[in-house]
Short mmCIF file of C-alpha atoms in Angstrom, two decimals:
data_model
loop_
_atom_site.label_atom_id
_atom_site.label_comp_id
_atom_site.label_asym_id
_atom_site.label_seq_id
_atom_site.Cartn_x
_atom_site.Cartn_y
_atom_site.Cartn_z
CA MET A 6 -23.12 -24.24 26.52
CA ARG A 7 -26.34 -24.13 28.52
CA THR A 8 -25.84 -27.87 29.95
CA VAL A 9 -22.79 -26.99 31.42
CA ARG A 10 -24.01 -23.97 32.99
CA ALA A 11 -26.78 -25.59 34.51
CA GLU A 12 -25.08 -28.91 35.93
CA CYS A 13 -22.14 -27.06 36.72
CA THR A 14 -20.50 -23.43 36.53
CA ASP A 15 -23.85 -22.10 38.44
CA ARG A 16 -23.15 -24.29 40.98
CA MET A 17 -19.26 -23.57 41.50
CA LEU A 18 -17.14 -20.47 43.07
CA ILE A 19 -14.22 -20.29 39.20
CA TYR A 20 -10.97 -19.05 41.45
CA GLY A 21 -9.58 -18.35 37.92
CA GLU A 22 -8.36 -19.79 34.60
CA HIS A 23 -6.83 -22.81 35.93
CA HIS A 24 -9.71 -23.54 38.01
CA LEU A 25 -12.37 -22.98 35.41
CA ARG A 26 -10.32 -25.20 32.81
CA SER A 27 -10.27 -27.58 35.49
CA VAL A 28 -13.55 -28.46 36.57
CA LEU A 29 -14.60 -27.95 32.37
CA ASP A 30 -11.81 -30.68 31.76
CA GLU A 31 -13.60 -32.95 34.54
CA TYR A 32 -17.10 -32.03 33.56
CA ILE A 33 -16.19 -33.13 30.10
CA ASP A 34 -14.92 -36.52 30.81
CA ARG A 35 -18.27 -36.96 32.62
CA TYR A 36 -20.27 -35.70 30.48
CA ASN A 37 -18.73 -37.12 27.28
CA GLY A 38 -17.89 -40.71 28.65
CA HIS A 39 -20.25 -41.60 32.05
CA ARG A 40 -23.51 -40.03 31.79
CA PRO A 41 -26.40 -42.03 30.02
CA HIS A 42 -27.05 -41.14 26.76
CA GLN A 43 -31.09 -41.10 25.16
CA ALA A 44 -29.08 -42.48 22.10
CA ARG A 45 -28.10 -45.71 23.00
CA SER A 46 -31.06 -46.63 25.12
CA GLN A 47 -29.19 -44.84 28.65
CA ARG A 48 -26.04 -46.00 28.63
CA PRO A 49 -23.06 -44.37 28.49
CA PRO A 50 -20.73 -44.10 25.48
CA ASP A 51 -18.33 -46.04 27.99
CA GLN A 52 -20.15 -49.20 28.30
CA ASP A 53 -20.18 -51.94 26.36
CA GLU A 54 -23.54 -52.64 24.43
CA GLN A 55 -22.99 -56.41 25.27
CA VAL A 56 -22.56 -56.38 28.73
CA VAL A 57 -25.29 -57.26 30.88
CA VAL A 58 -25.69 -54.98 34.28
CA SER A 59 -26.66 -57.01 36.78
CA MET A 60 -29.56 -55.22 38.87
CA GLU A 61 -28.36 -56.74 42.03
CA GLY A 62 -26.53 -55.40 44.52
CA ARG A 63 -26.07 -52.16 46.51
CA ILE A 64 -26.13 -49.01 44.46
CA GLU A 65 -23.25 -46.62 45.43
CA ARG A 66 -22.93 -43.08 44.82
CA HIS A 67 -19.71 -41.18 43.60
CA LYS A 68 -19.40 -37.88 43.50
CA VAL A 69 -18.34 -35.63 40.82
CA LEU A 70 -16.79 -32.25 40.88
CA GLY A 71 -17.09 -31.86 44.29
CA GLY A 72 -20.44 -33.20 44.77
CA ALA A 73 -21.96 -30.98 42.63
CA ILE A 74 -22.88 -33.85 40.38
CA ASN A 75 -24.20 -37.23 41.51
CA GLU A 76 -23.04 -40.49 39.87
CA TYR A 77 -24.54 -43.69 41.24
CA ARG A 78 -23.41 -47.28 39.80
CA ARG A 79 -24.01 -50.88 41.36
CA ALA A 80 -21.33 -52.02 43.87
CA ALA A 81 -18.57 -53.97 42.67
#
């Protein structure tokens, strides 16, 4: 609860229940599927442990929730 407030809802103006549910759905998808987890050596849950990520190439920023959160990934 504290994390979703600090990273998401405290940074946004929520216009109603439908908007809140939409924002929370996107945040939950990112939180559970894409953000790094300490227990997985800073790998996200949706990344295969056997895949080696190249450290070469550009890094791209991907805005989540209209820019409230930024994710960074290697360009393909």
